[in-house]
Every structure is written in C-alpha cells, then in structure tokens.
Amino acid sequence: MAGYMNAELEAIRLNLICTHCQVSFQGTDSQARKVKYEKAKVYCSSICRSTATSIRLTKPQLTQGPCKTCGKAFSSKRPKTYCSIKCYTSSKQFIDMQAENLAGIRERPTVRSHSKSSSGRPPIPKETIHCRECNKETPKTSKTRAYCSQVCYRAYMAKRFDRHIANPQEISLIQGYDEFLDQDELECIIEGCTWVGKHLSLHINLAHGIQASEVKRAAGFSLSSGIVAKPLAESLRQRELVGVAKNPNTIGLELARLAIKNKPKKYRSKETNEHLLKTRSLMIEGPVRTCLHCGIDFRQSTRFGKTLYCTKECRAAKYAAIDQKKPKKKRERQLNGTFKWV
C-alpha cells in the first residue's frame, strides 16, 4: 500500500544507515519501506550513491606495483611502493625506520617555564614541547600533544607514511589523506573535472552543487577537516579568532548545535581510521609477556591490550589442545525424527 507508515517504519526512517559512508540519517518514508520490505540499500546523499556505484561498477586501472608486501598490483597517480598503509606498516622498511627515528623523538626533553602571577600566588609551571615537524616551541595543552598545528601534523605523517603508499586521489578510491592535503594545490576528485586550486570544498560546492559535508562523507574525510591546500590552511590558521572560536560560551554555538541536531550523525571517517593506524604504528612497543602455550617471553607489539600468545601458531595449538580435552558430543535421532546432542 503506497504511503503506508506505522510506528516501526517511522523508527526505521529516523535511523537509516547510509550504505556507503555508514552515517546515521533521517530518510524518507519511501526509503524506510524499501529497507523494511525489500532489504534495499539506501544513501544519505546523491554523491554517496554515485560514489558507491562507481566503486561497484568501475574497475580501477592497476598501473603500479607489485606491492612489496602483498605482491598485488595497485592504482596510483604517482609511483609508489606499497598498495596501502597496512602493507607499509607491516614491511621491514617501516620497522627499520621506526627503530631508527623513534628513539630521538621519545627522548626529547620537556621544557618547563614559569609565568608571573598577578594575584600573588606562586607561579604555575607551564610545560612546552618542540613540534616534531618544525621544532617550534609551543605550549603543551594536552598530555599527548606533539605538534604545534594540524598543518605540521599532516606534513609529519605524510613524510613517514603517505609518500610510500598508493594515492589514486579519486573520490571512490581515495587514501593517503595527509599527503593529499599537504600539497600546494589540490586537484578536483570529481571524475572528469580538471580543476586545480587551493579551496577544493568551495569549488565542489560552487561548480558541482555538492555540500562540503556530503563530499567529505563520500570521500572519507573527517567533517572537521578543511579540504584546502597547505598554504591556505596556514593562512587561515593565522587569522584572529572571532565568534564561537574565540568564546565557545555564546548563544551562537547553541544555535549552531540546534541547526545540526537532525543532520546525519554517528559518522566515522576513513581519515580518522587512517590517523589512528598511523599514531598506533609510531608508538613504542608494549610490555614483555609470557606465551600461554610455549612459555617463551616475548615483547608485545603495542602497549594496548594484553597479548596472550607469541604467534598465531601457538594460539591455534593452544585452542586445539583445549578442544581435545572437551568431551565429544554425539547426535541421536529421536522418535519424532529430530536430532539431539548428547
């Protein structure tokens, strides 16, 4: 029945999941019915739909390779060595580079300075750090801060990761976000467009009629990332703060939050996942553990979690030994024709 809606369909309509970017959004009645009765795929925007279609129907041209880790050919605009960041972080080249560079970075001393207090109280010590990229001294505003700006963070990561991995730089295949935004000029990621400039999101909005938030979700960028070239990002960063950027406790911020209340939410970008993988790869090794199967001491590859086995083989052997100790169950046919495990 056309136009039929009930409470269940309304709940589905308010919490639809985009098949491409996985964002939660409020869709139409028709989309809710198609998800419920036809198990159809739905998208939050037309750009997500066209990008997903391009991924499904377009076969990438494998112009580079083979990858030194997995041995597969891959697509890239510039000559690269590895097909993905996972292959690069698993390579001997990255492991050797990490061992050589991490020692100096981790041993940099933290400088403490004292500020004068006008209230007569004892001066409060302030910590400063040296930016890993430009070596500029900057206040340490958080426990994990290691860069003076987002621009330096991207440049640092691009030099150590993205320059080795493939960069197709197409909206359906984009990866290496730091290298992409660390350029002096950006190329349009919409297929068939030859525009080159500094403010890509503005160009896509004016020339292609696509909102910045929509193209960011379709391409995998974080919603807080400006899709602008490095020189423009540096000049924008040097502007004087005004409005909610200067004073968050204003009515303007509340109005902005109300305006985006019903916008798509629960979005986790590919750029965020890439940054997490890079940051985790650069962290120091974890503690020494004892393998539960062979009893050999080994060093955990990361300081997160608790690794129980030194290798996958030890884990498989331990599980196999546990399975052998379990009593074997058998099936018996019942009078009604069904089976029962005993």
mmCIF file of C-alpha atoms in Angstrom:
data_model
loop_
_atom_site.group_PDB
_atom_site.id
_atom_site.type_symbol
_atom_site.label_atom_id
_atom_site.label_comp_id
_atom_site.label_asym_id
_atom_site.label_seq_id
_atom_site.Cartn_x
_atom_site.Cartn_y
_atom_site.Cartn_z
ATOM 1 C CA MET A 1 0.000 0.000 0.000
ATOM 2 C CA ALA A 2 1.542 3.282 -1.199
ATOM 3 C CA GLY A 3 2.271 5.765 1.563
ATOM 4 C CA TYR A 4 1.677 3.301 4.384
ATOM 5 C CA MET A 5 3.566 4.135 7.576
ATOM 6 C CA ASN A 6 3.462 2.879 11.148
ATOM 7 C CA ALA A 7 5.499 3.308 14.326
ATOM 8 C CA GLU A 8 8.057 0.676 13.274
ATOM 9 C CA LEU A 9 8.593 2.265 9.849
ATOM 10 C CA GLU A 10 8.862 5.705 11.439
ATOM 11 C CA ALA A 11 11.598 4.437 13.785
ATOM 12 C CA ILE A 12 13.461 2.992 10.781
ATOM 13 C CA ARG A 13 13.101 6.285 8.856
ATOM 14 C CA LEU A 14 14.667 8.279 11.680
ATOM 15 C CA ASN A 15 17.711 5.981 11.937
ATOM 16 C CA LEU A 16 18.634 4.880 8.429
ATOM 17 C CA ILE A 17 22.268 3.859 7.761
ATOM 18 C CA CYS A 18 23.996 5.035 4.580
ATOM 19 C CA THR A 19 25.403 2.016 2.733
ATOM 20 C CA HIS A 20 28.498 3.949 1.613
ATOM 21 C CA CYS A 21 29.668 6.205 4.493
ATOM 22 C CA GLN A 22 27.807 4.373 7.318
ATOM 23 C CA VAL A 23 26.373 7.611 8.727
ATOM 24 C CA SER A 24 23.029 7.554 10.553
ATOM 25 C CA PHE A 25 20.488 9.907 8.932
ATOM 26 C CA GLN A 26 16.785 10.720 8.717
ATOM 27 C CA GLY A 27 15.454 9.496 5.389
ATOM 28 C CA THR A 28 12.158 9.469 3.561
ATOM 29 C CA ASP A 29 9.088 7.264 4.061
ATOM 30 C CA SER A 30 9.914 5.504 0.783
ATOM 31 C CA GLN A 31 13.441 4.651 1.955
ATOM 32 C CA ALA A 32 12.109 3.247 5.222
ATOM 33 C CA ARG A 33 9.649 0.975 3.367
ATOM 34 C CA LYS A 34 12.336 -0.214 0.955
ATOM 35 C CA VAL A 35 14.686 -1.095 3.845
ATOM 36 C CA LYS A 36 11.903 -2.896 5.733
ATOM 37 C CA TYR A 37 10.251 -4.855 2.929
ATOM 38 C CA GLU A 38 12.823 -5.002 0.109
ATOM 39 C CA LYS A 39 16.112 -5.010 2.116
ATOM 40 C CA ALA A 40 17.242 -2.264 -0.269
ATOM 41 C CA LYS A 41 20.400 -0.165 0.049
ATOM 42 C CA VAL A 42 19.902 3.497 0.944
ATOM 43 C CA TYR A 43 22.228 6.502 0.808
ATOM 44 C CA CYS A 44 22.347 9.788 2.714
ATOM 45 C CA SER A 45 23.075 11.862 -0.414
ATOM 46 C CA SER A 46 23.343 11.629 -4.182
ATOM 47 C CA ILE A 47 27.154 11.878 -4.033
ATOM 48 C CA CYS A 48 27.316 8.830 -1.738
ATOM 49 C CA ARG A 49 25.058 6.933 -4.148
ATOM 50 C CA SER A 50 27.154 7.811 -7.209
ATOM 51 C CA THR A 51 30.416 7.048 -5.368
ATOM 52 C CA ALA A 52 29.149 3.636 -4.262
ATOM 53 C CA THR A 53 28.001 2.907 -7.818
ATOM 54 C CA SER A 54 31.409 3.917 -9.162
ATOM 55 C CA ILE A 55 33.149 1.587 -6.721
ATOM 56 C CA ARG A 56 30.861 -1.269 -7.716
ATOM 57 C CA LEU A 57 30.974 -0.823 -11.483
ATOM 58 C CA THR A 58 34.340 0.811 -12.205
ATOM 59 C CA LYS A 59 37.412 -1.378 -12.281
ATOM 60 C CA PRO A 60 40.497 0.608 -11.139
ATOM 61 C CA GLN A 61 43.432 0.698 -13.529
ATOM 62 C CA LEU A 62 46.282 -1.196 -11.896
ATOM 63 C CA THR A 63 49.151 0.968 -13.098
ATOM 64 C CA GLN A 64 51.653 0.418 -10.266
ATOM 65 C CA GLY A 65 53.187 -2.478 -8.410
ATOM 66 C CA PRO A 66 53.589 -5.117 -7.423
ATOM 67 C CA CYS A 67 53.343 -4.150 -3.744
ATOM 68 C CA LYS A 68 56.486 -5.198 -1.867
ATOM 69 C CA THR A 69 54.431 -6.709 0.975
ATOM 70 C CA CYS A 70 51.405 -8.434 -0.601
ATOM 71 C CA GLY A 71 52.663 -8.680 -4.194
ATOM 72 C CA LYS A 72 49.491 -7.181 -5.739
ATOM 73 C CA ALA A 73 49.261 -4.500 -8.412
ATOM 74 C CA PHE A 74 47.501 -1.266 -7.453
ATOM 75 C CA SER A 75 46.269 2.071 -8.774
ATOM 76 C CA SER A 76 48.184 5.285 -8.043
ATOM 77 C CA LYS A 77 48.664 8.691 -9.685
ATOM 78 C CA ARG A 78 52.340 8.748 -8.701
ATOM 79 C CA PRO A 79 54.879 5.903 -8.454
ATOM 80 C CA LYS A 80 54.588 4.285 -5.016
ATOM 81 C CA THR A 81 55.980 1.173 -3.328
ATOM 82 C CA TYR A 82 53.079 -0.167 -1.240
ATOM 83 C CA CYS A 83 49.378 -0.504 -2.017
ATOM 84 C CA SER A 84 48.073 0.505 1.428
ATOM 85 C CA ILE A 85 49.146 1.785 4.815
ATOM 86 C CA LYS A 86 48.675 -1.682 6.340
ATOM 87 C CA CYS A 87 51.166 -3.183 3.895
ATOM 88 C CA TYR A 88 53.643 -0.378 4.583
ATOM 89 C CA THR A 89 53.448 -0.666 8.386
ATOM 90 C CA SER A 90 53.996 -4.422 8.053
ATOM 91 C CA SER A 91 57.119 -4.026 5.898
ATOM 92 C CA LYS A 92 60.748 -4.310 7.013
ATOM 93 C CA GLN A 93 61.360 -0.786 5.697
ATOM 94 C CA PHE A 94 58.888 0.734 8.168
ATOM 95 C CA ILE A 95 60.118 -1.375 11.092
ATOM 96 C CA ASP A 96 63.718 -0.280 10.472
ATOM 97 C CA MET A 97 62.683 3.373 10.062
ATOM 98 C CA GLN A 98 60.660 3.263 13.260
ATOM 99 C CA ALA A 99 63.540 1.815 15.274
ATOM 100 C CA GLU A 100 65.912 4.482 13.940
ATOM 101 C CA ASN A 101 63.695 7.553 14.395
ATOM 102 C CA LEU A 102 61.610 6.843 17.483
ATOM 103 C CA ALA A 103 64.497 6.924 19.930
ATOM 104 C CA GLY A 104 65.361 10.549 19.266
ATOM 105 C CA ILE A 105 61.742 11.670 19.258
ATOM 106 C CA ARG A 106 60.812 9.977 22.530
ATOM 107 C CA GLU A 107 63.914 11.248 24.353
ATOM 108 C CA ARG A 108 63.298 14.944 23.637
ATOM 109 C CA PRO A 109 63.197 16.764 26.987
ATOM 110 C CA THR A 110 60.124 18.648 28.131
ATOM 111 C CA VAL A 111 60.905 22.307 28.868
ATOM 112 C CA ARG A 112 59.259 23.918 31.904
ATOM 113 C CA SER A 113 58.833 27.688 32.194
ATOM 114 C CA HIS A 114 57.324 29.850 34.926
ATOM 115 C CA SER A 115 54.809 32.639 34.428
ATOM 116 C CA LYS A 116 54.298 35.630 36.676
ATOM 117 C CA SER A 117 51.104 35.656 38.705
ATOM 118 C CA SER A 118 49.322 38.979 39.287
ATOM 119 C CA SER A 119 47.283 37.556 42.189
ATOM 120 C CA GLY A 120 50.349 37.000 44.382
ATOM 121 C CA ARG A 121 50.061 33.212 44.139
ATOM 122 C CA PRO A 122 53.125 31.063 43.450
ATOM 123 C CA PRO A 123 53.908 30.905 39.734
ATOM 124 C CA ILE A 124 52.320 27.945 37.928
ATOM 125 C CA PRO A 125 54.796 25.882 35.881
ATOM 126 C CA LYS A 126 53.876 25.642 32.204
ATOM 127 C CA GLU A 127 55.056 22.781 30.023
ATOM 128 C CA THR A 128 56.135 23.332 26.454
ATOM 129 C CA ILE A 129 57.014 20.873 23.712
ATOM 130 C CA HIS A 130 59.005 21.114 20.498
ATOM 131 C CA CYS A 131 56.919 20.365 17.411
ATOM 132 C CA ARG A 132 58.096 17.136 15.786
ATOM 133 C CA GLU A 133 57.835 18.682 12.320
ATOM 134 C CA CYS A 134 59.097 22.287 12.565
ATOM 135 C CA ASN A 135 60.782 22.080 16.013
ATOM 136 C CA LYS A 136 58.866 25.189 17.109
ATOM 137 C CA GLU A 137 58.371 25.545 20.874
ATOM 138 C CA THR A 138 54.660 25.542 21.722
ATOM 139 C CA PRO A 139 52.566 25.177 24.913
ATOM 140 C CA LYS A 140 51.655 21.624 25.856
ATOM 141 C CA THR A 141 47.876 21.889 26.129
ATOM 142 C CA SER A 142 47.281 18.138 26.432
ATOM 143 C CA LYS A 143 49.160 15.063 27.576
ATOM 144 C CA THR A 144 49.549 13.664 24.043
ATOM 145 C CA ARG A 145 50.241 16.875 22.103
ATOM 146 C CA ALA A 146 53.348 16.639 19.927
ATOM 147 C CA TYR A 147 52.723 19.167 17.110
ATOM 148 C CA CYS A 148 52.162 22.922 17.014
ATOM 149 C CA SER A 149 49.310 22.696 14.483
ATOM 150 C CA GLN A 150 47.262 20.379 12.297
ATOM 151 C CA VAL A 151 49.314 21.527 9.303
ATOM 152 C CA CYS A 152 52.536 20.255 10.894
ATOM 153 C CA TYR A 153 50.823 17.022 11.934
ATOM 154 C CA ARG A 154 49.764 16.312 8.343
ATOM 155 C CA ALA A 155 53.215 17.148 6.974
ATOM 156 C CA TYR A 156 54.898 14.857 9.511
ATOM 157 C CA MET A 157 52.587 11.911 8.791
ATOM 158 C CA ALA A 158 52.727 12.420 5.027
ATOM 159 C CA LYS A 159 56.537 12.183 5.030
ATOM 160 C CA ARG A 160 56.576 8.981 7.077
ATOM 161 C CA PHE A 161 53.580 7.142 5.626
ATOM 162 C CA ASP A 162 51.786 8.576 2.593
ATOM 163 C CA ARG A 163 54.836 9.076 0.399
ATOM 164 C CA HIS A 164 55.218 5.275 0.272
ATOM 165 C CA ILE A 165 51.572 4.195 -0.224
ATOM 166 C CA ALA A 166 49.326 4.407 -3.288
ATOM 167 C CA ASN A 167 47.369 7.627 -3.862
ATOM 168 C CA PRO A 168 44.638 7.147 -6.500
ATOM 169 C CA GLN A 169 43.145 10.570 -5.465
ATOM 170 C CA GLU A 170 39.712 9.693 -6.802
ATOM 171 C CA ILE A 171 36.596 10.080 -4.708
ATOM 172 C CA SER A 172 35.854 6.337 -4.843
ATOM 173 C CA LEU A 173 39.423 5.174 -4.103
ATOM 174 C CA ILE A 174 40.975 7.971 -2.055
ATOM 175 C CA GLN A 175 43.543 7.191 0.654
ATOM 176 C CA GLY A 176 46.622 8.944 1.991
ATOM 177 C CA TYR A 177 44.606 11.921 3.256
ATOM 178 C CA ASP A 178 47.589 13.683 4.839
ATOM 179 C CA GLU A 179 49.610 13.684 1.626
ATOM 180 C CA PHE A 180 46.574 14.870 -0.326
ATOM 181 C CA LEU A 181 46.021 17.903 1.966
ATOM 182 C CA ASP A 182 49.758 18.610 2.302
ATOM 183 C CA GLN A 183 50.018 19.773 -1.332
ATOM 184 C CA ASP A 184 50.382 23.374 -2.547
ATOM 185 C CA GLU A 185 47.420 22.853 -4.899
ATOM 186 C CA LEU A 186 44.591 20.314 -4.914
ATOM 187 C CA GLU A 187 43.048 18.542 -7.892
ATOM 188 C CA CYS A 188 39.303 18.033 -8.022
ATOM 189 C CA ILE A 189 38.349 14.479 -7.015
ATOM 190 C CA ILE A 190 35.113 14.512 -9.055
ATOM 191 C CA GLU A 191 35.562 12.309 -12.120
ATOM 192 C CA GLY A 192 36.021 14.274 -15.336
ATOM 193 C CA CYS A 193 36.779 17.616 -13.658
ATOM 194 C CA THR A 194 40.212 19.136 -14.379
ATOM 195 C CA TRP A 195 40.063 21.996 -11.817
ATOM 196 C CA VAL A 196 43.207 22.689 -9.775
ATOM 197 C CA GLY A 197 43.257 25.162 -6.886
ATOM 198 C CA LYS A 198 43.564 25.771 -3.157
ATOM 199 C CA HIS A 199 39.967 25.541 -1.810
ATOM 200 C CA LEU A 200 38.569 22.229 -3.052
ATOM 201 C CA SER A 201 35.417 22.102 -0.909
ATOM 202 C CA LEU A 202 34.397 25.593 -2.099
ATOM 203 C CA HIS A 203 34.970 24.585 -5.733
ATOM 204 C CA ILE A 204 32.890 21.416 -5.351
ATOM 205 C CA ASN A 205 30.077 23.419 -3.766
ATOM 206 C CA LEU A 206 30.029 26.135 -6.453
ATOM 207 C CA ALA A 207 30.873 24.085 -9.559
ATOM 208 C CA HIS A 208 29.208 20.753 -8.754
ATOM 209 C CA GLY A 209 26.472 21.804 -6.320
ATOM 210 C CA ILE A 210 27.573 19.407 -3.569
ATOM 211 C CA GLN A 211 27.742 20.471 0.063
ATOM 212 C CA ALA A 212 31.098 20.194 1.812
ATOM 213 C CA SER A 213 29.753 17.798 4.469
ATOM 214 C CA GLU A 214 28.371 15.462 1.793
ATOM 215 C CA VAL A 215 31.574 15.269 -0.242
ATOM 216 C CA LYS A 216 33.603 14.755 2.958
ATOM 217 C CA ARG A 217 31.492 11.743 3.931
ATOM 218 C CA ALA A 218 31.572 10.331 0.387
ATOM 219 C CA ALA A 219 35.377 10.662 0.149
ATOM 220 C CA GLY A 220 36.063 9.609 3.749
ATOM 221 C CA PHE A 221 37.354 12.923 5.129
ATOM 222 C CA SER A 222 36.695 13.942 8.717
ATOM 223 C CA LEU A 223 33.924 16.524 8.966
ATOM 224 C CA SER A 224 36.285 18.821 10.902
ATOM 225 C CA SER A 225 38.960 18.730 8.181
ATOM 226 C CA GLY A 226 39.098 21.593 5.733
ATOM 227 C CA ILE A 227 39.658 20.341 2.188
ATOM 228 C CA VAL A 228 42.124 23.116 1.402
ATOM 229 C CA ALA A 229 45.735 23.233 0.237
ATOM 230 C CA LYS A 230 48.578 23.633 2.742
ATOM 231 C CA PRO A 231 49.333 27.362 2.055
ATOM 232 C CA LEU A 232 45.668 28.283 2.513
ATOM 233 C CA ALA A 233 45.406 26.195 5.685
ATOM 234 C CA GLU A 234 48.411 28.045 7.144
ATOM 235 C CA SER A 235 46.976 31.466 6.295
ATOM 236 C CA LEU A 236 43.556 30.569 7.713
ATOM 237 C CA ARG A 237 45.191 29.361 10.906
ATOM 238 C CA GLN A 238 46.910 32.722 11.410
ATOM 239 C CA ARG A 239 43.643 34.686 11.353
ATOM 240 C CA GLU A 240 42.372 36.315 14.529
ATOM 241 C CA LEU A 241 39.750 34.241 16.346
ATOM 242 C CA VAL A 242 36.206 35.651 16.303
ATOM 243 C CA GLY A 243 32.755 34.469 17.346
ATOM 244 C CA VAL A 244 32.388 30.982 18.815
ATOM 245 C CA ALA A 245 36.021 30.190 18.002
ATOM 246 C CA LYS A 246 37.063 32.900 20.455
ATOM 247 C CA ASN A 247 34.358 32.366 23.081
ATOM 248 C CA PRO A 248 32.543 28.989 22.940
ATOM 249 C CA ASN A 249 30.101 30.021 25.679
ATOM 250 C CA THR A 250 27.895 32.069 23.364
ATOM 251 C CA ILE A 251 24.358 31.764 22.060
ATOM 252 C CA GLY A 252 25.761 31.296 18.558
ATOM 253 C CA LEU A 253 27.199 27.901 19.423
ATOM 254 C CA GLU A 254 23.879 26.709 20.863
ATOM 255 C CA LEU A 255 22.039 27.872 17.743
ATOM 256 C CA ALA A 256 24.548 26.046 15.557
ATOM 257 C CA ARG A 257 24.076 22.852 17.541
ATOM 258 C CA LEU A 258 20.307 23.102 17.207
ATOM 259 C CA ALA A 259 20.677 23.592 13.452
ATOM 260 C CA ILE A 260 22.650 20.360 13.047
ATOM 261 C CA LYS A 261 20.590 18.332 15.532
ATOM 262 C CA ASN A 262 18.717 16.477 12.798
ATOM 263 C CA LYS A 263 21.688 16.256 10.440
ATOM 264 C CA PRO A 264 23.423 12.903 9.735
ATOM 265 C CA LYS A 265 25.299 11.615 12.786
ATOM 266 C CA LYS A 266 27.401 8.682 14.053
ATOM 267 C CA TYR A 267 29.863 9.179 11.208
ATOM 268 C CA ARG A 268 33.333 7.640 11.495
ATOM 269 C CA SER A 269 35.613 8.717 8.678
ATOM 270 C CA LYS A 270 38.271 6.730 6.855
ATOM 271 C CA GLU A 271 40.654 9.612 7.560
ATOM 272 C CA THR A 272 40.158 9.088 11.314
ATOM 273 C CA ASN A 273 40.833 5.362 10.970
ATOM 274 C CA GLU A 274 43.973 6.131 8.951
ATOM 275 C CA HIS A 275 45.221 8.570 11.604
ATOM 276 C CA LEU A 276 44.619 6.044 14.376
ATOM 277 C CA LEU A 277 46.615 3.411 12.496
ATOM 278 C CA LYS A 278 49.492 5.834 11.894
ATOM 279 C CA THR A 279 49.584 7.009 15.502
ATOM 280 C CA ARG A 280 49.465 3.461 16.816
ATOM 281 C CA SER A 281 52.254 2.382 14.460
ATOM 282 C CA LEU A 282 54.558 5.126 15.777
ATOM 283 C CA MET A 283 54.020 4.270 19.435
ATOM 284 C CA ILE A 284 56.634 2.436 21.469
ATOM 285 C CA GLU A 285 56.478 -1.312 21.933
ATOM 286 C CA GLY A 286 54.442 -2.871 24.700
ATOM 287 C CA PRO A 287 55.487 -4.827 27.789
ATOM 288 C CA VAL A 288 57.095 -8.288 27.909
ATOM 289 C CA ARG A 289 54.542 -11.115 28.065
ATOM 290 C CA THR A 290 54.785 -14.871 28.580
ATOM 291 C CA CYS A 291 53.155 -17.081 25.941
ATOM 292 C CA LEU A 292 50.415 -19.264 27.436
ATOM 293 C CA HIS A 293 51.297 -22.150 25.121
ATOM 294 C CA CYS A 294 55.090 -22.397 24.774
ATOM 295 C CA GLY A 295 56.068 -20.346 27.838
ATOM 296 C CA ILE A 296 58.546 -18.151 25.933
ATOM 297 C CA ASP A 297 58.832 -14.476 26.888
ATOM 298 C CA PHE A 298 58.075 -12.068 24.026
ATOM 299 C CA ARG A 299 57.558 -8.333 23.641
ATOM 300 C CA GLN A 300 54.051 -7.183 22.800
ATOM 301 C CA SER A 301 53.936 -5.148 19.569
ATOM 302 C CA THR A 302 51.751 -2.429 21.129
ATOM 303 C CA ARG A 303 51.136 -1.105 24.606
ATOM 304 C CA PHE A 304 47.379 -1.527 24.207
ATOM 305 C CA GLY A 305 45.588 -4.676 25.385
ATOM 306 C CA LYS A 306 47.152 -7.913 26.536
ATOM 307 C CA THR A 307 48.567 -10.378 24.015
ATOM 308 C CA LEU A 308 48.406 -13.955 25.313
ATOM 309 C CA TYR A 309 50.377 -15.823 22.629
ATOM 310 C CA CYS A 310 53.661 -15.080 20.867
ATOM 311 C CA THR A 311 52.454 -16.283 17.438
ATOM 312 C CA LYS A 312 49.261 -17.336 15.691
ATOM 313 C CA GLU A 313 50.595 -20.892 15.574
ATOM 314 C CA CYS A 314 50.857 -21.008 19.369
ATOM 315 C CA ARG A 315 47.336 -19.690 19.691
ATOM 316 C CA ALA A 316 45.970 -22.305 17.268
ATOM 317 C CA ALA A 317 47.861 -25.101 19.039
ATOM 318 C CA LYS A 318 46.511 -23.979 22.426
ATOM 319 C CA TYR A 319 42.934 -23.877 21.161
ATOM 320 C CA ALA A 320 43.350 -27.312 19.552
ATOM 321 C CA ALA A 321 44.595 -28.748 22.856
ATOM 322 C CA ILE A 322 41.598 -27.269 24.689
ATOM 323 C CA ASP A 323 39.184 -28.740 22.111
ATOM 324 C CA GLN A 324 40.709 -32.224 22.540
ATOM 325 C CA LYS A 325 40.051 -32.133 26.280
ATOM 326 C CA LYS A 326 36.384 -31.339 25.798
ATOM 327 C CA PRO A 327 34.063 -34.370 25.744
ATOM 328 C CA LYS A 328 32.878 -35.268 22.266
ATOM 329 C CA LYS A 329 29.157 -34.843 21.692
ATOM 330 C CA LYS A 330 27.146 -37.185 19.507
ATOM 331 C CA ARG A 331 23.825 -36.862 17.757
ATOM 332 C CA GLU A 332 20.973 -39.256 18.455
ATOM 333 C CA ARG A 333 17.803 -39.414 16.404
ATOM 334 C CA GLN A 334 14.622 -39.020 18.410
ATOM 335 C CA LEU A 335 11.325 -40.800 17.758
ATOM 336 C CA ASN A 336 9.879 -37.691 16.130
ATOM 337 C CA GLY A 337 12.724 -37.599 13.585
ATOM 338 C CA THR A 338 14.751 -34.746 15.120
ATOM 339 C CA PHE A 339 18.319 -34.978 16.444
ATOM 340 C CA LYS A 340 19.559 -34.356 19.961
ATOM 341 C CA TRP A 341 23.157 -33.743 21.073
ATOM 342 C CA VAL A 342 24.214 -36.000 23.964
#
